[in-house]
């Protein structure tokens, strides 16, 4: 029986990169935001199952706009959106 995923802020860029690299064509925007100067405005909120990130939502919030980008397992993305604290509206 697998552990239920849980939602948390992801701080480890290597862990974020591991998921984004599996879907490069869909996650190019989120990959770019791992680099300076964009990283300072990027929050990655993830669903973690058995120690592995299964989905994430990038909340990119520079001063002029806000963007959300999902990546990964659709059910876990839905869980992130319903449970993540402080998502921009």
XYZ file of N, CA and C in Angstrom:
267
model
N 0.851 -1.185 0.000
C 0.000 0.000 0.000
C 0.893 1.245 0.000
N 0.645 2.147 -0.909
C 1.517 3.322 -0.997
C 1.051 4.430 -0.064
N 1.990 5.242 0.305
C 1.740 6.399 1.162
C 0.858 7.399 0.415
N -0.047 8.040 1.125
C -0.841 9.108 0.511
C 0.086 10.266 0.184
N -0.103 10.875 -0.975
C 0.733 12.031 -1.280
C 0.408 13.182 -0.334
N 1.343 14.032 -0.125
C 1.066 15.227 0.669
C 1.631 16.433 -0.053
N 1.052 17.547 0.252
C 1.381 18.797 -0.431
C 2.346 19.594 0.421
N 3.410 20.078 -0.233
C 4.377 20.908 0.490
C 5.143 21.779 -0.485
N 5.710 22.831 0.045
C 6.589 23.720 -0.722
C 7.869 22.945 -1.033
N 8.298 22.987 -2.286
C 9.528 22.312 -2.682
C 10.670 23.317 -2.700
N 11.745 22.998 -2.010
C 12.895 23.883 -1.913
C 14.104 23.346 -2.673
N 14.137 22.047 -2.919
C 15.285 21.395 -3.554
C 15.126 21.443 -5.073
N 15.918 22.280 -5.730
C 15.811 22.434 -7.179
C 16.090 21.132 -7.925
N 16.946 20.275 -7.395
C 17.210 18.989 -8.043
C 15.963 18.102 -8.028
N 15.214 18.144 -6.937
C 13.975 17.382 -6.831
C 12.929 17.920 -7.817
N 12.863 19.223 -7.952
C 11.951 19.860 -8.902
C 12.350 19.477 -10.327
N 13.634 19.576 -10.620
C 14.156 19.263 -11.941
C 13.875 17.810 -12.331
N 13.940 16.906 -11.367
C 13.689 15.496 -11.658
C 12.306 15.286 -12.265
N 11.296 15.955 -11.731
C 9.950 15.818 -12.293
C 9.830 16.576 -13.608
N 10.288 17.821 -13.636
C 10.138 18.627 -14.846
C 10.868 18.016 -16.036
N 11.980 17.345 -15.802
C 12.754 16.737 -16.879
C 12.025 15.581 -17.548
N 11.071 14.977 -16.867
C 10.323 13.867 -17.458
C 9.307 14.353 -18.480
N 8.979 15.639 -18.453
C 7.974 16.198 -19.357
C 8.484 17.526 -19.931
N 9.672 17.513 -20.482
C 10.325 18.753 -20.931
C 9.479 19.581 -21.889
N 8.792 18.945 -22.823
C 8.021 19.723 -23.804
C 6.849 20.462 -23.155
N 6.331 19.948 -22.046
C 5.208 20.596 -21.357
C 5.661 21.502 -20.227
N 6.920 21.396 -19.824
C 7.351 22.136 -18.635
C 8.498 23.108 -18.899
N 8.692 23.528 -20.133
C 9.793 24.440 -20.465
C 9.715 25.733 -19.661
N 8.520 26.269 -19.505
C 8.323 27.510 -18.747
C 8.798 27.327 -17.305
N 8.377 26.240 -16.672
C 8.755 25.979 -15.283
C 10.248 25.688 -15.157
N 10.826 25.029 -16.155
C 12.270 24.775 -16.138
C 13.057 26.080 -16.173
N 12.629 27.011 -17.005
C 13.327 28.305 -17.115
C 13.292 29.081 -15.808
N 12.222 28.919 -15.058
C 12.085 29.675 -13.814
C 12.939 29.134 -12.675
N 13.633 28.033 -12.905
C 14.618 27.544 -11.930
C 15.909 28.358 -11.982
N 16.087 29.124 -13.043
C 17.310 29.902 -13.244
C 17.127 31.358 -12.801
N 18.249 31.980 -12.392
C 18.239 33.405 -12.068
C 17.993 34.197 -13.347
N 17.350 35.300 -13.291
C 16.788 36.000 -12.146
C 15.365 35.563 -11.813
N 14.822 34.603 -12.552
C 13.413 34.208 -12.388
C 13.143 33.421 -11.102
N 14.146 32.693 -10.617
C 13.943 31.811 -9.451
C 13.413 32.574 -8.241
N 13.809 33.820 -8.086
C 13.379 34.586 -6.909
C 11.864 34.792 -6.865
N 11.185 34.687 -8.007
C 9.738 34.884 -8.076
C 8.968 33.570 -8.171
N 9.678 32.450 -8.181
C 9.048 31.151 -8.411
C 8.881 30.369 -7.110
N 7.662 29.875 -6.918
C 7.369 28.926 -5.833
C 6.912 27.636 -6.492
N 7.471 26.527 -6.054
C 7.081 25.223 -6.562
C 6.411 24.479 -5.419
N 5.139 24.166 -5.591
C 4.380 23.442 -4.583
C 4.168 22.042 -5.131
N 4.557 21.027 -4.374
C 4.544 19.672 -4.903
C 3.707 18.699 -4.110
N 3.322 17.638 -4.800
C 2.736 16.452 -4.158
C 3.856 15.422 -4.105
N 4.084 14.881 -2.929
C 5.176 13.935 -2.733
C 4.588 12.600 -2.295
N 4.944 11.547 -3.015
C 4.470 10.196 -2.709
C 5.699 9.298 -2.584
N 5.819 8.625 -1.443
C 6.959 7.726 -1.209
C 8.298 8.409 -1.483
N 8.422 9.684 -1.093
C 9.662 10.423 -1.235
C 9.942 10.962 -2.629
N 9.001 10.793 -3.556
C 9.186 11.250 -4.939
C 8.110 12.267 -5.290
N 8.509 13.345 -5.960
C 7.553 14.356 -6.407
C 6.767 13.778 -7.579
N 5.448 13.708 -7.436
C 4.591 13.156 -8.485
C 3.905 14.244 -9.296
N 3.837 15.440 -8.746
C 3.213 16.571 -9.436
C 3.678 17.838 -8.750
N 3.584 18.944 -9.503
C 3.874 20.237 -8.889
C 3.090 21.319 -9.603
N 2.940 22.411 -8.904
C 2.362 23.621 -9.483
C 3.372 24.731 -9.256
N 3.776 25.364 -10.344
C 4.643 26.531 -10.266
C 3.754 27.755 -10.074
N 4.013 28.512 -9.042
C 3.372 29.820 -8.847
C 4.460 30.852 -9.107
N 4.373 31.492 -10.261
C 5.374 32.477 -10.657
C 4.766 33.861 -10.479
N 5.340 34.652 -9.569
C 4.720 35.912 -9.151
C 5.698 37.083 -9.134
N 6.165 37.526 -10.305
C 6.939 38.763 -10.317
C 5.992 39.940 -10.072
N 6.501 41.135 -9.909
C 5.630 42.270 -9.576
C 4.518 42.557 -10.586
N 4.709 42.232 -11.859
C 3.761 42.685 -12.873
C 2.646 41.704 -13.234
N 2.753 40.434 -12.850
C 1.707 39.460 -13.179
C 1.865 38.215 -12.320
N 0.901 37.296 -12.436
C 0.951 36.014 -11.741
C 0.614 34.911 -12.730
N 1.336 33.800 -12.629
C 1.101 32.662 -13.502
C 1.177 31.382 -12.684
N 0.256 30.469 -12.946
C 0.305 29.133 -12.346
C 0.510 28.131 -13.468
N 1.423 27.167 -13.259
C 1.629 26.120 -14.249
C 1.698 24.771 -13.554
N 0.790 23.860 -13.909
C 0.821 22.511 -13.336
C 1.716 21.578 -14.142
N 2.198 20.529 -13.487
C 2.994 19.508 -14.162
C 2.880 18.216 -13.354
N 2.730 17.103 -14.045
C 2.734 15.811 -13.374
C 1.380 15.149 -13.336
N 1.219 14.236 -12.403
C 0.009 13.443 -12.263
C -1.217 14.344 -12.080
N -2.221 14.238 -12.966
C -3.380 15.145 -12.894
C -4.135 15.096 -11.567
N -4.296 13.918 -10.983
C -4.973 13.824 -9.692
C -4.212 14.526 -8.584
N -2.890 14.401 -8.630
C -2.062 15.059 -7.619
C -1.996 16.567 -7.845
N -2.041 17.008 -9.113
C -2.131 18.447 -9.388
C -3.417 18.995 -8.784
N -4.510 18.278 -8.955
C -5.787 18.702 -8.385
C -5.702 18.807 -6.865
N -5.035 17.846 -6.248
C -4.861 17.876 -4.797
C -4.034 19.104 -4.379
N -2.982 19.414 -5.125
C -2.165 20.593 -4.813
C -3.035 21.846 -4.853
N -3.802 21.985 -5.926
C -4.632 23.187 -6.079
C -5.690 23.304 -4.982
N -6.153 22.192 -4.460
C -7.180 22.254 -3.412
C -6.592 22.414 -2.013
N -5.326 22.049 -1.821
C -4.750 22.052 -0.473
C -3.617 23.035 -0.242
N -3.024 23.552 -1.298
C -1.838 24.406 -1.121
C -2.193 25.714 -0.444
N -1.421 26.097 0.559
C -1.647 27.389 1.194
C -1.072 28.519 0.340
N -1.690 29.660 0.437
C -1.174 30.901 -0.144
C -1.001 30.871 -1.661
N -1.847 30.153 -2.376
C -1.779 30.267 -3.840
C -2.349 31.603 -4.251
N -1.770 32.227 -5.254
C -2.322 33.512 -5.715
C -3.700 33.309 -6.339
N -4.503 34.342 -6.235
C -5.846 34.270 -6.826
C -5.971 35.247 -7.971
